[in-house]
Amino acid sequence: MKRKVLYIEDNEKIGSWVKEELEQRGFSVQWLLSGEGAEKEVNLYEIIILDIMLPGLDGFTVGKRLKKAAPAVPILLLSARTSIDDKVDGLQFADDYLTKPFHTDELVARLEVLIRRSGGIHSERIALGNHIEVDPEVQMVYDKYTGEEIILTGKQHQILMYFLRHPNRVLPKEQIYEAIWNEPYITGDKTLMVHIHRLRQKLERHPDSPEIIETLKGIGYRVKL
């Protein structure tokens, strides 16, 4: 099965080259010259390749909109910008950053890693603890023993999928908040903590002694797979 890529690049020479190279390696590529409106169909793809220097809405703005619309779809930024500030800004919402010029072998390798991490190339359910399963293809959560779907709110779903895109990693609360709410974290804000508490009520057998969403006091959270 071909892996579906959404590629946003306004440079026609580079765009045509990358599209051809990826398709020769088994990807299915939808190439857009602009990112305006792309969030409407982003969930159809397994990964996004996004150029930063775009006409109209720049790549940072487009990327944040895409991540808000589809938190589980990884984003790889492409840019000729090499400053640390640009990379840090980009990685606030994106999953990887590749500077131009680049070799297609490296691009493909990074795409493969991001897709594997996101679970985008298989439909097997992901086990959380002994009783929760997540179907990454349709992004639905089930009780393994009853077979019933566990209904999450929009923010709860986004938080869970963000954890699953970064399995086994300690995620600072600031990073999670800014990725989900798309605004700066304010020290002392309890919003994320409240949502994590309510998510645990739905996922954990014993919410006061969580096994799925682990708290690292003073740092953040981790979900182990």
Short mmCIF file of C-alpha atoms in Angstrom, two decimals:
data_model
loop_
_atom_site.label_atom_id
_atom_site.label_comp_id
_atom_site.label_asym_id
_atom_site.label_seq_id
_atom_site.Cartn_x
_atom_site.Cartn_y
_atom_site.Cartn_z
CA MET A 1 0.00 0.00 0.00
CA LYS A 2 1.40 3.38 -1.02
CA ARG A 3 2.04 5.84 1.76
CA LYS A 4 0.09 9.05 1.23
CA VAL A 5 2.03 12.31 1.45
CA LEU A 6 0.74 15.87 1.42
CA TYR A 7 3.54 18.04 0.00
CA ILE A 8 3.28 21.84 0.10
CA GLU A 9 5.99 23.65 -1.91
CA ASP A 10 5.66 26.73 -4.13
CA ASN A 11 8.94 26.23 -6.02
CA GLU A 12 7.83 24.26 -9.08
CA LYS A 13 11.30 22.96 -9.94
CA ILE A 14 11.94 21.60 -6.44
CA GLY A 15 8.36 20.41 -6.05
CA SER A 16 8.39 18.45 -9.31
CA TRP A 17 11.73 16.85 -8.42
CA VAL A 18 10.69 15.81 -4.92
CA LYS A 19 7.31 14.50 -6.09
CA GLU A 20 8.94 12.38 -8.81
CA GLU A 21 11.61 11.02 -6.46
CA LEU A 22 9.09 10.07 -3.79
CA GLU A 23 6.70 8.44 -6.23
CA GLN A 24 9.55 6.34 -7.62
CA ARG A 25 10.11 5.10 -4.05
CA GLY A 26 6.53 4.03 -3.48
CA PHE A 27 4.87 7.13 -2.05
CA SER A 28 1.62 8.67 -3.27
CA VAL A 29 2.16 12.44 -3.34
CA GLN A 30 -0.40 15.24 -3.42
CA TRP A 31 1.60 18.37 -4.25
CA LEU A 32 0.15 21.82 -3.49
CA LEU A 33 1.71 25.18 -4.36
CA SER A 34 0.02 26.88 -1.40
CA GLY A 35 -1.09 25.76 2.04
CA GLU A 36 -4.31 27.78 2.13
CA GLY A 37 -7.23 25.47 2.87
CA ALA A 38 -5.01 22.40 3.18
CA GLU A 39 -6.30 21.69 6.70
CA LYS A 40 -9.65 20.63 5.21
CA GLU A 41 -8.18 17.40 3.82
CA VAL A 42 -5.09 16.85 5.95
CA ASN A 43 -6.54 13.77 7.67
CA LEU A 44 -6.41 11.92 4.35
CA TYR A 45 -2.61 11.72 4.56
CA GLU A 46 -0.04 9.85 6.63
CA ILE A 47 2.54 12.63 6.65
CA ILE A 48 3.02 16.25 5.59
CA ILE A 49 6.09 17.78 3.94
CA LEU A 50 5.91 21.54 4.32
CA ASP A 51 8.13 24.27 2.92
CA ILE A 52 8.46 27.33 5.15
CA MET A 53 8.86 30.02 2.47
CA LEU A 54 5.40 30.04 0.90
CA PRO A 55 3.46 32.84 -0.80
CA GLY A 56 0.58 34.22 1.23
CA LEU A 57 0.44 32.24 4.46
CA ASP A 58 3.97 31.23 5.50
CA GLY A 59 4.88 27.68 6.46
CA PHE A 60 4.81 28.39 10.18
CA THR A 61 1.20 29.59 10.00
CA VAL A 62 0.15 26.76 7.69
CA GLY A 63 1.91 24.18 9.85
CA LYS A 64 0.17 25.31 13.03
CA ARG A 65 -3.21 25.13 11.29
CA LEU A 66 -2.49 21.65 9.95
CA LYS A 67 -1.32 20.40 13.35
CA LYS A 68 -4.44 21.79 15.01
CA ALA A 69 -6.65 20.08 12.41
CA ALA A 70 -4.79 16.75 12.55
CA PRO A 71 -2.54 16.38 15.62
CA ALA A 72 -1.70 12.75 14.78
CA VAL A 73 -0.31 13.49 11.30
CA PRO A 74 3.45 14.18 11.48
CA ILE A 75 4.92 17.26 9.79
CA LEU A 76 8.39 17.47 8.23
CA LEU A 77 9.51 21.04 7.58
CA LEU A 78 11.77 21.89 4.65
CA SER A 79 13.63 25.18 4.63
CA ALA A 80 16.72 26.97 3.41
CA ARG A 81 16.74 28.73 6.77
CA THR A 82 19.43 27.29 9.02
CA SER A 83 19.27 29.51 12.11
CA ILE A 84 18.64 27.91 15.47
CA ASP A 85 15.74 30.30 16.11
CA ASP A 86 13.95 29.14 12.95
CA LYS A 87 14.46 25.49 13.85
CA VAL A 88 13.23 26.01 17.40
CA ASP A 89 10.17 27.89 16.16
CA GLY A 90 9.42 25.19 13.62
CA LEU A 91 9.80 22.34 16.06
CA GLN A 92 7.21 23.89 18.36
CA PHE A 93 4.60 22.28 16.11
CA ALA A 94 6.49 20.15 13.56
CA ASP A 95 8.03 16.72 14.12
CA ASP A 96 11.25 17.19 12.16
CA TYR A 97 13.17 19.88 10.27
CA LEU A 98 15.31 19.33 7.18
CA THR A 99 17.38 22.13 5.67
CA LYS A 100 17.89 22.73 1.95
CA PRO A 101 19.72 21.53 -0.01
CA PHE A 102 19.06 17.93 0.96
CA HIS A 103 19.50 14.46 -0.53
CA THR A 104 16.36 12.48 -1.27
CA ASP A 105 17.80 9.48 0.58
CA GLU A 106 17.82 11.53 3.79
CA LEU A 107 14.34 12.89 3.09
CA VAL A 108 12.94 9.39 2.58
CA ALA A 109 14.70 8.07 5.69
CA ARG A 110 13.19 10.83 7.81
CA LEU A 111 9.75 10.24 6.34
CA GLU A 112 9.96 6.53 7.11
CA VAL A 113 10.94 7.19 10.72
CA LEU A 114 8.12 9.70 11.26
CA ILE A 115 5.52 7.42 9.69
CA ARG A 116 6.65 4.47 11.80
CA ARG A 117 6.48 6.56 14.97
CA SER A 118 3.00 7.79 14.15
CA GLY A 119 1.69 4.32 13.38
CA GLY A 120 0.59 5.55 9.98
CA ILE A 121 1.65 2.54 7.88
CA HIS A 122 -0.25 -0.15 9.70
CA SER A 123 -3.75 -0.65 11.01
CA GLU A 124 -2.88 -2.85 13.98
CA ARG A 125 -4.31 -1.55 17.21
CA ILE A 126 -1.97 -0.02 19.76
CA ALA A 127 -2.27 -1.47 23.25
CA LEU A 128 -2.30 0.86 26.24
CA GLY A 129 -2.07 -1.08 29.47
CA ASN A 130 -4.00 -4.35 29.52
CA HIS A 131 -7.42 -3.04 28.60
CA ILE A 132 -7.19 -0.11 26.15
CA GLU A 133 -6.65 -0.34 22.39
CA VAL A 134 -6.25 2.48 19.89
CA ASP A 135 -6.88 2.01 16.18
CA PRO A 136 -4.41 4.46 14.58
CA GLU A 137 -6.02 4.26 11.15
CA VAL A 138 -9.39 5.59 12.28
CA GLN A 139 -8.05 7.15 15.52
CA MET A 140 -10.62 5.45 17.74
CA VAL A 141 -10.16 4.21 21.30
CA TYR A 142 -11.68 0.95 22.58
CA ASP A 143 -12.09 -1.03 25.76
CA LYS A 144 -10.36 -4.30 24.85
CA TYR A 145 -12.63 -6.47 26.97
CA THR A 146 -16.03 -4.97 26.14
CA GLY A 147 -15.21 -3.92 22.59
CA GLU A 148 -16.97 -0.62 23.23
CA GLU A 149 -15.59 2.66 21.94
CA ILE A 150 -14.37 5.09 24.59
CA ILE A 151 -15.64 8.53 23.65
CA LEU A 152 -13.15 11.32 24.19
CA THR A 153 -13.66 15.05 23.89
CA GLY A 154 -11.78 16.88 21.15
CA LYS A 155 -8.97 18.03 23.42
CA GLN A 156 -8.71 14.65 25.16
CA HIS A 157 -8.38 12.98 21.77
CA GLN A 158 -5.72 15.46 20.62
CA ILE A 159 -3.71 14.96 23.81
CA LEU A 160 -3.84 11.16 23.54
CA MET A 161 -2.83 11.17 19.88
CA TYR A 162 0.02 13.57 20.68
CA PHE A 163 1.29 11.09 23.29
CA LEU A 164 1.06 8.25 20.75
CA ARG A 165 3.10 10.24 18.25
CA HIS A 166 5.82 10.56 20.91
CA PRO A 167 5.75 7.16 22.65
CA ASN A 168 8.05 6.48 25.61
CA ARG A 169 9.25 10.10 25.64
CA VAL A 170 8.99 12.44 28.59
CA LEU A 171 6.99 15.40 27.29
CA PRO A 172 7.18 18.70 29.20
CA LYS A 173 3.75 20.07 30.05
CA GLU A 174 4.66 23.30 28.27
CA GLN A 175 5.34 21.41 25.02
CA ILE A 176 2.08 19.48 25.20
CA TYR A 177 0.02 22.57 25.99
CA GLU A 178 1.49 24.67 23.20
CA ALA A 179 1.11 21.84 20.66
CA ILE A 180 -2.56 21.28 21.52
CA TRP A 181 -3.80 24.80 22.27
CA ASN A 182 -1.47 26.54 19.82
CA GLU A 183 -0.70 29.34 22.25
CA PRO A 184 2.06 30.05 24.76
CA TYR A 185 1.94 28.21 28.06
CA ILE A 186 1.56 30.43 31.13
CA THR A 187 3.30 29.19 34.26
CA GLY A 188 0.78 27.89 36.78
CA ASP A 189 -1.98 27.24 34.22
CA LYS A 190 -3.94 24.15 35.27
CA THR A 191 -5.78 23.59 31.97
CA LEU A 192 -3.62 20.69 30.78
CA MET A 193 -3.64 19.06 34.22
CA VAL A 194 -7.44 19.13 34.27
CA HIS A 195 -7.66 17.54 30.82
CA ILE A 196 -5.12 14.86 31.75
CA HIS A 197 -7.14 14.11 34.90
CA ARG A 198 -10.35 13.69 32.89
CA LEU A 199 -8.57 11.61 30.24
CA ARG A 200 -7.30 9.29 32.96
CA GLN A 201 -10.85 8.90 34.26
CA LYS A 202 -11.72 7.37 30.91
CA LEU A 203 -8.58 5.33 30.24
CA GLU A 204 -7.14 4.18 33.55
CA ARG A 205 -8.50 1.30 35.61
CA HIS A 206 -7.33 3.15 38.71
CA PRO A 207 -7.06 6.86 37.83
CA ASP A 208 -5.41 7.72 41.15
CA SER A 209 -2.64 5.19 40.38
CA PRO A 210 -2.25 5.66 36.60
CA GLU A 211 -0.48 3.03 34.52
CA ILE A 212 -0.99 4.53 31.05
CA ILE A 213 -0.31 8.24 31.44
CA GLU A 214 2.66 8.55 33.76
CA THR A 215 3.39 11.80 35.63
CA LEU A 216 6.99 12.88 36.09
CA LYS A 217 6.67 15.38 38.89
CA GLY A 218 7.82 18.85 37.97
CA ILE A 219 8.52 17.85 34.36
CA GLY A 220 5.56 16.50 32.44
CA TYR A 221 4.03 13.25 31.26
CA ARG A 222 4.91 10.03 29.44
CA VAL A 223 2.95 7.23 27.79
CA LYS A 224 4.82 3.95 27.55
CA LEU A 225 4.11 1.48 24.73
#
